[in-house]
């Protein structure tokens, strides 16, 4: 008596059975990943709305106002280029150049002082000191406005404690000048530079210094020919970042020097409030547009520099 053996299906036949034959439809892949991808953009929707409301609409209003006449003009809301022309002439041009000069000087000094300070911090053997300096830099980099102006007036003003103690007024010192404002800006720009350049300094390979020493290079030669060329994009990026921070600062200068130092931010405030001339609101918008253009150039320089430095220090 013989028993019939069960036929073993081939892989092709099994595939045909699963697919419903040669003419059947293939099994659809899972759609969970597709759903996640299609709804992933919803996570950034609040950020996009914030950018539109906080940056897009004000920028649009500034752009329209800079090219139209004021409401109290004989022909209000007429397109004109006079506002932009006035924004780059006379006192407005002086204020714009003053802001550029102050920002460039303080940014350069901030880079020169922040780099060695950051290097001293990361090479310190005391971990607690390093963490304390970095934490303090994070606080001081965001300390500005009226409190900072009051702190300097109380210490280095005409009747400040240090001014009276060291008789600085007898030597021609005045806090309410361009040089005094430069000193105040360095108070928050140097810590900002420390925070900016520290990751780049930590990215320097120990092997690079050892290789330079094995080839007979001194510490000076190592910094000139190895470290500084690698750090150059980060240093330039830090300079641009400090320039932008100083260029946009307003409250500290307004509380300390008023209109004694010509700055573009102070001119915008005076034009909007009508302290000097009435009906200059649209000129203030044109000045704001000038600042936006300069800030755009700053960001256009900063972003590729940061990408270049990140590629070197991976």
PDB file of C-alpha atoms in Angstrom:
ATOM      1  CA  UNK A   1       0.000   0.000   0.000  1.00  0.00           C
ATOM      2  CA  UNK A   2       1.551   3.219  -1.120  1.00  0.00           C
ATOM      3  CA  UNK A   3       1.012   6.662   0.359  1.00  0.00           C
ATOM      4  CA  UNK A   4       0.829   9.738  -1.803  1.00  0.00           C
ATOM      5  CA  UNK A   5       3.484  12.288  -0.865  1.00  0.00           C
ATOM      6  CA  UNK A   6       2.374  15.897  -0.513  1.00  0.00           C
ATOM      7  CA  UNK A   7       3.825  18.150  -3.161  1.00  0.00           C
ATOM      8  CA  UNK A   8       6.119  20.834  -1.810  1.00  0.00           C
ATOM      9  CA  UNK A   9       5.225  24.210  -3.303  1.00  0.00           C
ATOM     10  CA  UNK A  10       8.025  26.089  -4.993  1.00  0.00           C
ATOM     11  CA  UNK A  11       8.950  29.667  -3.956  1.00  0.00           C
ATOM     12  CA  UNK A  12       7.584  30.966  -7.228  1.00  0.00           C
ATOM     13  CA  UNK A  13       4.266  29.231  -6.646  1.00  0.00           C
ATOM     14  CA  UNK A  14       4.118  30.594  -3.122  1.00  0.00           C
ATOM     15  CA  UNK A  15       4.726  34.051  -4.453  1.00  0.00           C
ATOM     16  CA  UNK A  16       1.964  33.556  -7.001  1.00  0.00           C
ATOM     17  CA  UNK A  17      -0.409  32.420  -4.277  1.00  0.00           C
ATOM     18  CA  UNK A  18       0.372  35.463  -2.132  1.00  0.00           C
ATOM     19  CA  UNK A  19       0.035  37.812  -5.050  1.00  0.00           C
ATOM     20  CA  UNK A  20      -3.115  36.205  -6.371  1.00  0.00           C
ATOM     21  CA  UNK A  21      -1.435  34.656  -9.387  1.00  0.00           C
ATOM     22  CA  UNK A  22       0.636  36.233 -12.058  1.00  0.00           C
ATOM     23  CA  UNK A  23      -1.992  38.822 -12.723  1.00  0.00           C
ATOM     24  CA  UNK A  24      -2.670  39.616  -9.056  1.00  0.00           C
ATOM     25  CA  UNK A  25      -1.665  42.841  -7.368  1.00  0.00           C
ATOM     26  CA  UNK A  26       1.446  42.943  -5.140  1.00  0.00           C
ATOM     27  CA  UNK A  27       1.090  43.436  -1.414  1.00  0.00           C
ATOM     28  CA  UNK A  28       1.088  47.136  -0.570  1.00  0.00           C
ATOM     29  CA  UNK A  29       4.025  48.218   1.670  1.00  0.00           C
ATOM     30  CA  UNK A  30       3.245  49.659   5.079  1.00  0.00           C
ATOM     31  CA  UNK A  31       2.229  53.319   4.963  1.00  0.00           C
ATOM     32  CA  UNK A  32       3.240  54.260   8.509  1.00  0.00           C
ATOM     33  CA  UNK A  33       6.536  55.793   7.400  1.00  0.00           C
ATOM     34  CA  UNK A  34       4.794  57.716   4.655  1.00  0.00           C
ATOM     35  CA  UNK A  35       2.317  59.081   7.128  1.00  0.00           C
ATOM     36  CA  UNK A  36       5.101  60.158   9.440  1.00  0.00           C
ATOM     37  CA  UNK A  37       6.880  61.912   6.610  1.00  0.00           C
ATOM     38  CA  UNK A  38       3.737  63.626   5.404  1.00  0.00           C
ATOM     39  CA  UNK A  39       2.892  64.972   8.871  1.00  0.00           C
ATOM     40  CA  UNK A  40       6.440  65.701  10.038  1.00  0.00           C
ATOM     41  CA  UNK A  41       6.304  69.297   8.831  1.00  0.00           C
ATOM     42  CA  UNK A  42       3.535  70.021  11.328  1.00  0.00           C
ATOM     43  CA  UNK A  43       6.164  70.069  14.081  1.00  0.00           C
ATOM     44  CA  UNK A  44       7.787  73.192  12.607  1.00  0.00           C
ATOM     45  CA  UNK A  45       4.497  74.924  11.834  1.00  0.00           C
ATOM     46  CA  UNK A  46       4.519  77.006  15.075  1.00  0.00           C
ATOM     47  CA  UNK A  47       8.044  78.184  14.285  1.00  0.00           C
ATOM     48  CA  UNK A  48       7.049  79.126  10.747  1.00  0.00           C
ATOM     49  CA  UNK A  49       4.039  81.052  12.032  1.00  0.00           C
ATOM     50  CA  UNK A  50       6.229  82.868  14.544  1.00  0.00           C
ATOM     51  CA  UNK A  51       8.712  83.814  11.814  1.00  0.00           C
ATOM     52  CA  UNK A  52       5.922  85.142   9.619  1.00  0.00           C
ATOM     53  CA  UNK A  53       4.294  87.169  12.412  1.00  0.00           C
ATOM     54  CA  UNK A  54       7.429  88.399  14.190  1.00  0.00           C
ATOM     55  CA  UNK A  55       9.724  88.912  11.204  1.00  0.00           C
ATOM     56  CA  UNK A  56       7.852  88.662   7.933  1.00  0.00           C
ATOM     57  CA  UNK A  57       5.039  91.129   8.603  1.00  0.00           C
ATOM     58  CA  UNK A  58       7.285  93.794  10.232  1.00  0.00           C
ATOM     59  CA  UNK A  59       9.779  93.484   7.376  1.00  0.00           C
ATOM     60  CA  UNK A  60       6.952  93.897   4.868  1.00  0.00           C
ATOM     61  CA  UNK A  61       5.654  96.961   6.708  1.00  0.00           C
ATOM     62  CA  UNK A  62       9.149  98.456   6.796  1.00  0.00           C
ATOM     63  CA  UNK A  63       9.638  97.810   3.087  1.00  0.00           C
ATOM     64  CA  UNK A  64       6.328  99.443   2.160  1.00  0.00           C
ATOM     65  CA  UNK A  65       6.785 102.387   4.521  1.00  0.00           C
ATOM     66  CA  UNK A  66      10.310 103.079   3.298  1.00  0.00           C
ATOM     67  CA  UNK A  67       9.034 103.670  -0.243  1.00  0.00           C
ATOM     68  CA  UNK A  68       5.865 105.647   0.572  1.00  0.00           C
ATOM     69  CA  UNK A  69       5.200 109.125   1.893  1.00  0.00           C
ATOM     70  CA  UNK A  70       4.046 109.724   5.453  1.00  0.00           C
ATOM     71  CA  UNK A  71       0.374 109.943   6.405  1.00  0.00           C
ATOM     72  CA  UNK A  72       0.578 113.664   7.180  1.00  0.00           C
ATOM     73  CA  UNK A  73       2.119 114.503   3.794  1.00  0.00           C
ATOM     74  CA  UNK A  74       0.096 116.451   1.186  1.00  0.00           C
ATOM     75  CA  UNK A  75      -0.167 113.266  -0.889  1.00  0.00           C
ATOM     76  CA  UNK A  76      -0.103 110.445   1.664  1.00  0.00           C
ATOM     77  CA  UNK A  77       0.736 106.856   0.738  1.00  0.00           C
ATOM     78  CA  UNK A  78       2.433 107.839  -2.516  1.00  0.00           C
ATOM     79  CA  UNK A  79       5.378 105.832  -3.771  1.00  0.00           C
ATOM     80  CA  UNK A  80       8.664 107.704  -3.439  1.00  0.00           C
ATOM     81  CA  UNK A  81      12.385 107.136  -3.107  1.00  0.00           C
ATOM     82  CA  UNK A  82      13.060 110.259  -1.071  1.00  0.00           C
ATOM     83  CA  UNK A  83      13.088 108.359   2.215  1.00  0.00           C
ATOM     84  CA  UNK A  84      15.948 106.124   1.132  1.00  0.00           C
ATOM     85  CA  UNK A  85      17.788 109.097  -0.318  1.00  0.00           C
ATOM     86  CA  UNK A  86      17.508 110.986   2.972  1.00  0.00           C
ATOM     87  CA  UNK A  87      18.601 107.924   4.955  1.00  0.00           C
ATOM     88  CA  UNK A  88      22.058 108.002   3.350  1.00  0.00           C
ATOM     89  CA  UNK A  89      22.669 111.748   3.579  1.00  0.00           C
ATOM     90  CA  UNK A  90      23.513 114.262   6.274  1.00  0.00           C
ATOM     91  CA  UNK A  91      23.106 113.307   9.911  1.00  0.00           C
ATOM     92  CA  UNK A  92      21.588 109.949   9.015  1.00  0.00           C
ATOM     93  CA  UNK A  93      24.658 108.946   7.020  1.00  0.00           C
ATOM     94  CA  UNK A  94      26.887 110.105   9.888  1.00  0.00           C
ATOM     95  CA  UNK A  95      24.917 107.928  12.294  1.00  0.00           C
ATOM     96  CA  UNK A  96      25.080 104.944   9.937  1.00  0.00           C
ATOM     97  CA  UNK A  97      28.842 105.267   9.566  1.00  0.00           C
ATOM     98  CA  UNK A  98      29.175 105.767  13.323  1.00  0.00           C
ATOM     99  CA  UNK A  99      27.346 102.507  13.983  1.00  0.00           C
ATOM    100  CA  UNK A 100      29.499 100.663  11.451  1.00  0.00           C
ATOM    101  CA  UNK A 101      32.669 102.108  12.984  1.00  0.00           C
ATOM    102  CA  UNK A 102      31.628 101.259  16.544  1.00  0.00           C
ATOM    103  CA  UNK A 103      30.522  97.752  15.569  1.00  0.00           C
ATOM    104  CA  UNK A 104      33.706  96.992  13.629  1.00  0.00           C
ATOM    105  CA  UNK A 105      35.977  98.285  16.404  1.00  0.00           C
ATOM    106  CA  UNK A 106      34.210  96.468  19.223  1.00  0.00           C
ATOM    107  CA  UNK A 107      33.987  93.261  17.171  1.00  0.00           C
ATOM    108  CA  UNK A 108      37.715  93.379  16.417  1.00  0.00           C
ATOM    109  CA  UNK A 109      38.594  93.987  20.070  1.00  0.00           C
ATOM    110  CA  UNK A 110      36.145  91.297  21.133  1.00  0.00           C
ATOM    111  CA  UNK A 111      37.855  88.734  18.895  1.00  0.00           C
ATOM    112  CA  UNK A 112      41.332  89.804  20.060  1.00  0.00           C
ATOM    113  CA  UNK A 113      40.375  89.517  23.740  1.00  0.00           C
ATOM    114  CA  UNK A 114      38.000  86.575  23.538  1.00  0.00           C
ATOM    115  CA  UNK A 115      40.351  84.174  21.727  1.00  0.00           C
ATOM    116  CA  UNK A 116      43.151  84.058  24.347  1.00  0.00           C
ATOM    117  CA  UNK A 117      40.604  84.032  27.161  1.00  0.00           C
ATOM    118  CA  UNK A 118      38.805  81.041  25.647  1.00  0.00           C
ATOM    119  CA  UNK A 119      42.124  79.270  25.062  1.00  0.00           C
ATOM    120  CA  UNK A 120      43.122  79.820  28.692  1.00  0.00           C
ATOM    121  CA  UNK A 121      39.770  78.463  29.852  1.00  0.00           C
ATOM    122  CA  UNK A 122      39.783  75.229  27.842  1.00  0.00           C
ATOM    123  CA  UNK A 123      43.427  74.453  28.700  1.00  0.00           C
ATOM    124  CA  UNK A 124      42.886  74.982  32.415  1.00  0.00           C
ATOM    125  CA  UNK A 125      43.324  71.915  34.603  1.00  0.00           C
ATOM    126  CA  UNK A 126      40.534  73.083  36.894  1.00  0.00           C
ATOM    127  CA  UNK A 127      37.265  71.821  35.487  1.00  0.00           C
ATOM    128  CA  UNK A 128      35.222  73.862  37.968  1.00  0.00           C
ATOM    129  CA  UNK A 129      36.919  77.077  36.807  1.00  0.00           C
ATOM    130  CA  UNK A 130      36.194  76.252  33.195  1.00  0.00           C
ATOM    131  CA  UNK A 131      32.532  75.552  33.847  1.00  0.00           C
ATOM    132  CA  UNK A 132      32.218  78.706  35.958  1.00  0.00           C
ATOM    133  CA  UNK A 133      33.766  80.917  33.253  1.00  0.00           C
ATOM    134  CA  UNK A 134      31.587  79.443  30.510  1.00  0.00           C
ATOM    135  CA  UNK A 135      28.465  79.811  32.646  1.00  0.00           C
ATOM    136  CA  UNK A 136      29.374  83.411  33.476  1.00  0.00           C
ATOM    137  CA  UNK A 137      30.022  84.108  29.789  1.00  0.00           C
ATOM    138  CA  UNK A 138      26.560  82.838  28.949  1.00  0.00           C
ATOM    139  CA  UNK A 139      25.048  85.251  31.463  1.00  0.00           C
ATOM    140  CA  UNK A 140      27.202  88.278  30.620  1.00  0.00           C
ATOM    141  CA  UNK A 141      26.698  87.835  26.872  1.00  0.00           C
ATOM    142  CA  UNK A 142      22.988  88.504  27.420  1.00  0.00           C
ATOM    143  CA  UNK A 143      23.422  91.250  30.017  1.00  0.00           C
ATOM    144  CA  UNK A 144      22.749  94.614  28.431  1.00  0.00           C
ATOM    145  CA  UNK A 145      20.300  97.443  28.170  1.00  0.00           C
ATOM    146  CA  UNK A 146      19.530  99.842  31.002  1.00  0.00           C
ATOM    147  CA  UNK A 147      20.975  97.629  33.803  1.00  0.00           C
ATOM    148  CA  UNK A 148      24.344  97.500  32.051  1.00  0.00           C
ATOM    149  CA  UNK A 149      24.322 101.253  31.443  1.00  0.00           C
ATOM    150  CA  UNK A 150      23.471 101.907  35.099  1.00  0.00           C
ATOM    151  CA  UNK A 151      26.276  99.597  36.265  1.00  0.00           C
ATOM    152  CA  UNK A 152      28.864 101.487  34.236  1.00  0.00           C
ATOM    153  CA  UNK A 153      27.502 104.910  35.166  1.00  0.00           C
ATOM    154  CA  UNK A 154      27.720 103.965  38.853  1.00  0.00           C
ATOM    155  CA  UNK A 155      31.314 102.789  38.513  1.00  0.00           C
ATOM    156  CA  UNK A 156      32.923 104.749  35.655  1.00  0.00           C
ATOM    157  CA  UNK A 157      30.567 107.704  35.218  1.00  0.00           C
ATOM    158  CA  UNK A 158      31.479 111.269  36.107  1.00  0.00           C
ATOM    159  CA  UNK A 159      30.585 110.558  39.738  1.00  0.00           C
ATOM    160  CA  UNK A 160      31.315 106.830  39.656  1.00  0.00           C
ATOM    161  CA  UNK A 161      33.206 105.032  42.379  1.00  0.00           C
ATOM    162  CA  UNK A 162      36.238 104.102  40.282  1.00  0.00           C
ATOM    163  CA  UNK A 163      36.305 107.504  38.589  1.00  0.00           C
ATOM    164  CA  UNK A 164      36.439 109.265  41.944  1.00  0.00           C
ATOM    165  CA  UNK A 165      38.904 106.795  43.450  1.00  0.00           C
ATOM    166  CA  UNK A 166      41.427 107.002  40.611  1.00  0.00           C
ATOM    167  CA  UNK A 167      40.665 110.644  39.665  1.00  0.00           C
ATOM    168  CA  UNK A 168      40.032 109.624  36.070  1.00  0.00           C
ATOM    169  CA  UNK A 169      38.282 112.898  35.265  1.00  0.00           C
ATOM    170  CA  UNK A 170      41.574 114.728  35.773  1.00  0.00           C
ATOM    171  CA  UNK A 171      43.044 112.675  32.931  1.00  0.00           C
ATOM    172  CA  UNK A 172      40.241 113.482  30.491  1.00  0.00           C
ATOM    173  CA  UNK A 173      38.213 110.304  30.977  1.00  0.00           C
ATOM    174  CA  UNK A 174      34.523 110.413  30.106  1.00  0.00           C
ATOM    175  CA  UNK A 175      32.206 107.437  29.879  1.00  0.00           C
ATOM    176  CA  UNK A 176      29.754 109.317  27.668  1.00  0.00           C
ATOM    177  CA  UNK A 177      31.942 109.277  24.559  1.00  0.00           C
ATOM    178  CA  UNK A 178      32.707 106.913  21.702  1.00  0.00           C
ATOM    179  CA  UNK A 179      35.559 105.264  23.606  1.00  0.00           C
ATOM    180  CA  UNK A 180      33.407 104.906  26.722  1.00  0.00           C
ATOM    181  CA  UNK A 181      30.657 103.241  24.717  1.00  0.00           C
ATOM    182  CA  UNK A 182      33.272 100.932  23.196  1.00  0.00           C
ATOM    183  CA  UNK A 183      34.282  99.794  26.682  1.00  0.00           C
ATOM    184  CA  UNK A 184      30.666  99.121  27.626  1.00  0.00           C
ATOM    185  CA  UNK A 185      30.017  97.072  24.483  1.00  0.00           C
ATOM    186  CA  UNK A 186      33.065  94.914  25.186  1.00  0.00           C
ATOM    187  CA  UNK A 187      31.430  93.888  28.461  1.00  0.00           C
ATOM    188  CA  UNK A 188      28.999  91.636  26.601  1.00  0.00           C
ATOM    189  CA  UNK A 189      30.865  91.077  23.334  1.00  0.00           C
ATOM    190  CA  UNK A 190      33.946  89.428  24.866  1.00  0.00           C
ATOM    191  CA  UNK A 191      31.863  86.762  26.682  1.00  0.00           C
ATOM    192  CA  UNK A 192      29.932  86.209  23.461  1.00  0.00           C
ATOM    193  CA  UNK A 193      33.209  85.600  21.639  1.00  0.00           C
ATOM    194  CA  UNK A 194      34.296  83.141  24.325  1.00  0.00           C
ATOM    195  CA  UNK A 195      31.113  81.140  23.798  1.00  0.00           C
ATOM    196  CA  UNK A 196      31.492  81.311  20.020  1.00  0.00           C
ATOM    197  CA  UNK A 197      35.137  80.279  19.693  1.00  0.00           C
ATOM    198  CA  UNK A 198      35.297  77.656  22.471  1.00  0.00           C
ATOM    199  CA  UNK A 199      33.832  74.798  20.346  1.00  0.00           C
ATOM    200  CA  UNK A 200      36.323  75.590  17.581  1.00  0.00           C
ATOM    201  CA  UNK A 201      39.256  75.542  20.015  1.00  0.00           C
ATOM    202  CA  UNK A 202      38.065  72.237  21.416  1.00  0.00           C
ATOM    203  CA  UNK A 203      38.033  70.860  17.871  1.00  0.00           C
ATOM    204  CA  UNK A 204      41.773  71.376  17.408  1.00  0.00           C
ATOM    205  CA  UNK A 205      43.385  67.940  17.330  1.00  0.00           C
ATOM    206  CA  UNK A 206      46.099  67.144  19.844  1.00  0.00           C
ATOM    207  CA  UNK A 207      47.846  65.185  17.091  1.00  0.00           C
ATOM    208  CA  UNK A 208      48.329  68.386  15.101  1.00  0.00           C
ATOM    209  CA  UNK A 209      50.328  70.011  17.894  1.00  0.00           C
ATOM    210  CA  UNK A 210      52.327  66.836  18.473  1.00  0.00           C
ATOM    211  CA  UNK A 211      53.115  66.525  14.774  1.00  0.00           C
ATOM    212  CA  UNK A 212      54.236  70.156  14.665  1.00  0.00           C
ATOM    213  CA  UNK A 213      56.468  69.649  17.709  1.00  0.00           C
ATOM    214  CA  UNK A 214      57.972  66.481  16.230  1.00  0.00           C
ATOM    215  CA  UNK A 215      58.923  68.502  13.156  1.00  0.00           C
ATOM    216  CA  UNK A 216      60.658  71.115  15.301  1.00  0.00           C
ATOM    217  CA  UNK A 217      57.941  73.779  15.266  1.00  0.00           C
ATOM    218  CA  UNK A 218      57.692  76.179  18.172  1.00  0.00           C
ATOM    219  CA  UNK A 219      54.425  77.155  19.833  1.00  0.00           C
ATOM    220  CA  UNK A 220      54.394  80.381  17.834  1.00  0.00           C
ATOM    221  CA  UNK A 221      54.918  78.525  14.555  1.00  0.00           C
ATOM    222  CA  UNK A 222      52.190  76.047  15.459  1.00  0.00           C
ATOM    223  CA  UNK A 223      49.677  78.837  16.001  1.00  0.00           C
ATOM    224  CA  UNK A 224      50.719  80.786  12.911  1.00  0.00           C
ATOM    225  CA  UNK A 225      50.866  77.887  10.454  1.00  0.00           C
ATOM    226  CA  UNK A 226      48.455  75.292  11.869  1.00  0.00           C
ATOM    227  CA  UNK A 227      45.961  76.509  14.471  1.00  0.00           C
ATOM    228  CA  UNK A 228      45.098  79.972  13.168  1.00  0.00           C
ATOM    229  CA  UNK A 229      44.522  78.847   9.550  1.00  0.00           C
ATOM    230  CA  UNK A 230      42.138  76.184  10.833  1.00  0.00           C
ATOM    231  CA  UNK A 231      40.448  78.659  13.183  1.00  0.00           C
ATOM    232  CA  UNK A 232      40.262  81.434  10.573  1.00  0.00           C
ATOM    233  CA  UNK A 233      36.674  80.675   9.452  1.00  0.00           C
ATOM    234  CA  UNK A 234      35.518  80.504  13.077  1.00  0.00           C
ATOM    235  CA  UNK A 235      37.320  83.739  13.936  1.00  0.00           C
ATOM    236  CA  UNK A 236      35.820  85.535  10.961  1.00  0.00           C
ATOM    237  CA  UNK A 237      32.415  84.112  11.819  1.00  0.00           C
ATOM    238  CA  UNK A 238      32.806  85.308  15.403  1.00  0.00           C
ATOM    239  CA  UNK A 239      33.781  88.761  14.164  1.00  0.00           C
ATOM    240  CA  UNK A 240      30.697  88.926  11.967  1.00  0.00           C
ATOM    241  CA  UNK A 241      28.481  87.745  14.841  1.00  0.00           C
ATOM    242  CA  UNK A 242      29.920  90.354  17.210  1.00  0.00           C
ATOM    243  CA  UNK A 243      29.552  93.028  14.544  1.00  0.00           C
ATOM    244  CA  UNK A 244      25.871  92.211  14.133  1.00  0.00           C
ATOM    245  CA  UNK A 245      25.259  92.216  17.887  1.00  0.00           C
ATOM    246  CA  UNK A 246      26.911  95.605  18.347  1.00  0.00           C
ATOM    247  CA  UNK A 247      25.249  97.062  15.263  1.00  0.00           C
ATOM    248  CA  UNK A 248      21.751  96.198  16.498  1.00  0.00           C
ATOM    249  CA  UNK A 249      22.282  97.265  20.133  1.00  0.00           C
ATOM    250  CA  UNK A 250      20.069 100.168  21.204  1.00  0.00           C
ATOM    251  CA  UNK A 251      19.006 100.253  24.864  1.00  0.00           C
ATOM    252  CA  UNK A 252      22.499 100.493  26.355  1.00  0.00           C
ATOM    253  CA  UNK A 253      23.550 103.397  24.135  1.00  0.00           C
ATOM    254  CA  UNK A 254      20.206 105.172  24.536  1.00  0.00           C
ATOM    255  CA  UNK A 255      20.351 104.980  28.332  1.00  0.00           C
ATOM    256  CA  UNK A 256      23.996 106.007  28.600  1.00  0.00           C
ATOM    257  CA  UNK A 257      24.979 108.469  25.871  1.00  0.00           C
ATOM    258  CA  UNK A 258      21.656 109.621  24.424  1.00  0.00           C
ATOM    259  CA  UNK A 259      22.352 111.529  21.214  1.00  0.00           C
ATOM    260  CA  UNK A 260      25.926 112.547  22.057  1.00  0.00           C
ATOM    261  CA  UNK A 261      27.258 109.626  19.994  1.00  0.00           C
ATOM    262  CA  UNK A 262      25.627 109.377  16.534  1.00  0.00           C
ATOM    263  CA  UNK A 263      24.261 105.870  16.035  1.00  0.00           C
ATOM    264  CA  UNK A 264      21.728 104.591  13.539  1.00  0.00           C
ATOM    265  CA  UNK A 265      19.515 102.984  16.191  1.00  0.00           C
ATOM    266  CA  UNK A 266      19.295 106.266  18.109  1.00  0.00           C
ATOM    267  CA  UNK A 267      18.438 108.142  14.920  1.00  0.00           C
ATOM    268  CA  UNK A 268      15.618 105.693  14.214  1.00  0.00           C
ATOM    269  CA  UNK A 269      14.209 106.238  17.702  1.00  0.00           C
ATOM    270  CA  UNK A 270      14.397 110.033  17.334  1.00  0.00           C
ATOM    271  CA  UNK A 271      12.720 109.934  13.919  1.00  0.00           C
ATOM    272  CA  UNK A 272       9.892 107.707  15.147  1.00  0.00           C
ATOM    273  CA  UNK A 273       9.246 109.779  18.269  1.00  0.00           C
ATOM    274  CA  UNK A 274       9.578 113.140  16.498  1.00  0.00           C
ATOM    275  CA  UNK A 275      12.149 114.466  18.978  1.00  0.00           C
ATOM    276  CA  UNK A 276      14.064 116.342  16.271  1.00  0.00           C
ATOM    277  CA  UNK A 277      11.731 116.660  13.278  1.00  0.00           C
ATOM    278  CA  UNK A 278       8.052 115.822  12.963  1.00  0.00           C
ATOM    279  CA  UNK A 279       6.840 113.556  10.179  1.00  0.00           C
ATOM    280  CA  UNK A 280      10.054 111.574   9.768  1.00  0.00           C
ATOM    281  CA  UNK A 281       8.507 108.200  10.539  1.00  0.00           C
ATOM    282  CA  UNK A 282       8.960 106.896   7.015  1.00  0.00           C
ATOM    283  CA  UNK A 283      12.581 108.035   7.026  1.00  0.00           C
ATOM    284  CA  UNK A 284      12.986 105.932  10.166  1.00  0.00           C
ATOM    285  CA  UNK A 285      11.571 102.981   8.237  1.00  0.00           C
ATOM    286  CA  UNK A 286      14.095 103.638   5.474  1.00  0.00           C
ATOM    287  CA  UNK A 287      16.865 103.647   8.084  1.00  0.00           C
ATOM    288  CA  UNK A 288      15.510 100.351   9.386  1.00  0.00           C
ATOM    289  CA  UNK A 289      15.616  98.979   5.859  1.00  0.00           C
ATOM    290  CA  UNK A 290      19.270 100.018   5.651  1.00  0.00           C
ATOM    291  CA  UNK A 291      19.922  98.075   8.855  1.00  0.00           C
ATOM    292  CA  UNK A 292      18.111  95.022   7.479  1.00  0.00           C
ATOM    293  CA  UNK A 293      20.242  95.107   4.334  1.00  0.00           C
ATOM    294  CA  UNK A 294      23.448  95.332   6.372  1.00  0.00           C
ATOM    295  CA  UNK A 295      22.247  92.534   8.656  1.00  0.00           C
ATOM    296  CA  UNK A 296      21.477  90.437   5.576  1.00  0.00           C
ATOM    297  CA  UNK A 297      25.015  90.941   4.300  1.00  0.00           C
ATOM    298  CA  UNK A 298      26.352  89.987   7.734  1.00  0.00           C
ATOM    299  CA  UNK A 299      24.329  86.766   7.778  1.00  0.00           C
ATOM    300  CA  UNK A 300      25.302  85.966   4.190  1.00  0.00           C
ATOM    301  CA  UNK A 301      28.947  86.099   5.285  1.00  0.00           C
ATOM    302  CA  UNK A 302      28.440  84.326   8.619  1.00  0.00           C
ATOM    303  CA  UNK A 303      26.601  81.192   7.428  1.00  0.00           C
ATOM    304  CA  UNK A 304      29.208  79.912   4.907  1.00  0.00           C
ATOM    305  CA  UNK A 305      32.010  80.669   7.364  1.00  0.00           C
ATOM    306  CA  UNK A 306      30.308  78.544   9.999  1.00  0.00           C
ATOM    307  CA  UNK A 307      29.854  75.702   7.514  1.00  0.00           C
ATOM    308  CA  UNK A 308      33.500  75.883   6.524  1.00  0.00           C
ATOM    309  CA  UNK A 309      34.704  75.825  10.136  1.00  0.00           C
ATOM    310  CA  UNK A 310      32.376  72.920  10.967  1.00  0.00           C
ATOM    311  CA  UNK A 311      33.808  70.927   8.048  1.00  0.00           C
ATOM    312  CA  UNK A 312      37.362  71.454   9.297  1.00  0.00           C
ATOM    313  CA  UNK A 313      36.647  70.627  12.937  1.00  0.00           C
ATOM    314  CA  UNK A 314      34.581  67.459  12.574  1.00  0.00           C
TER     315      UNK A 314
END
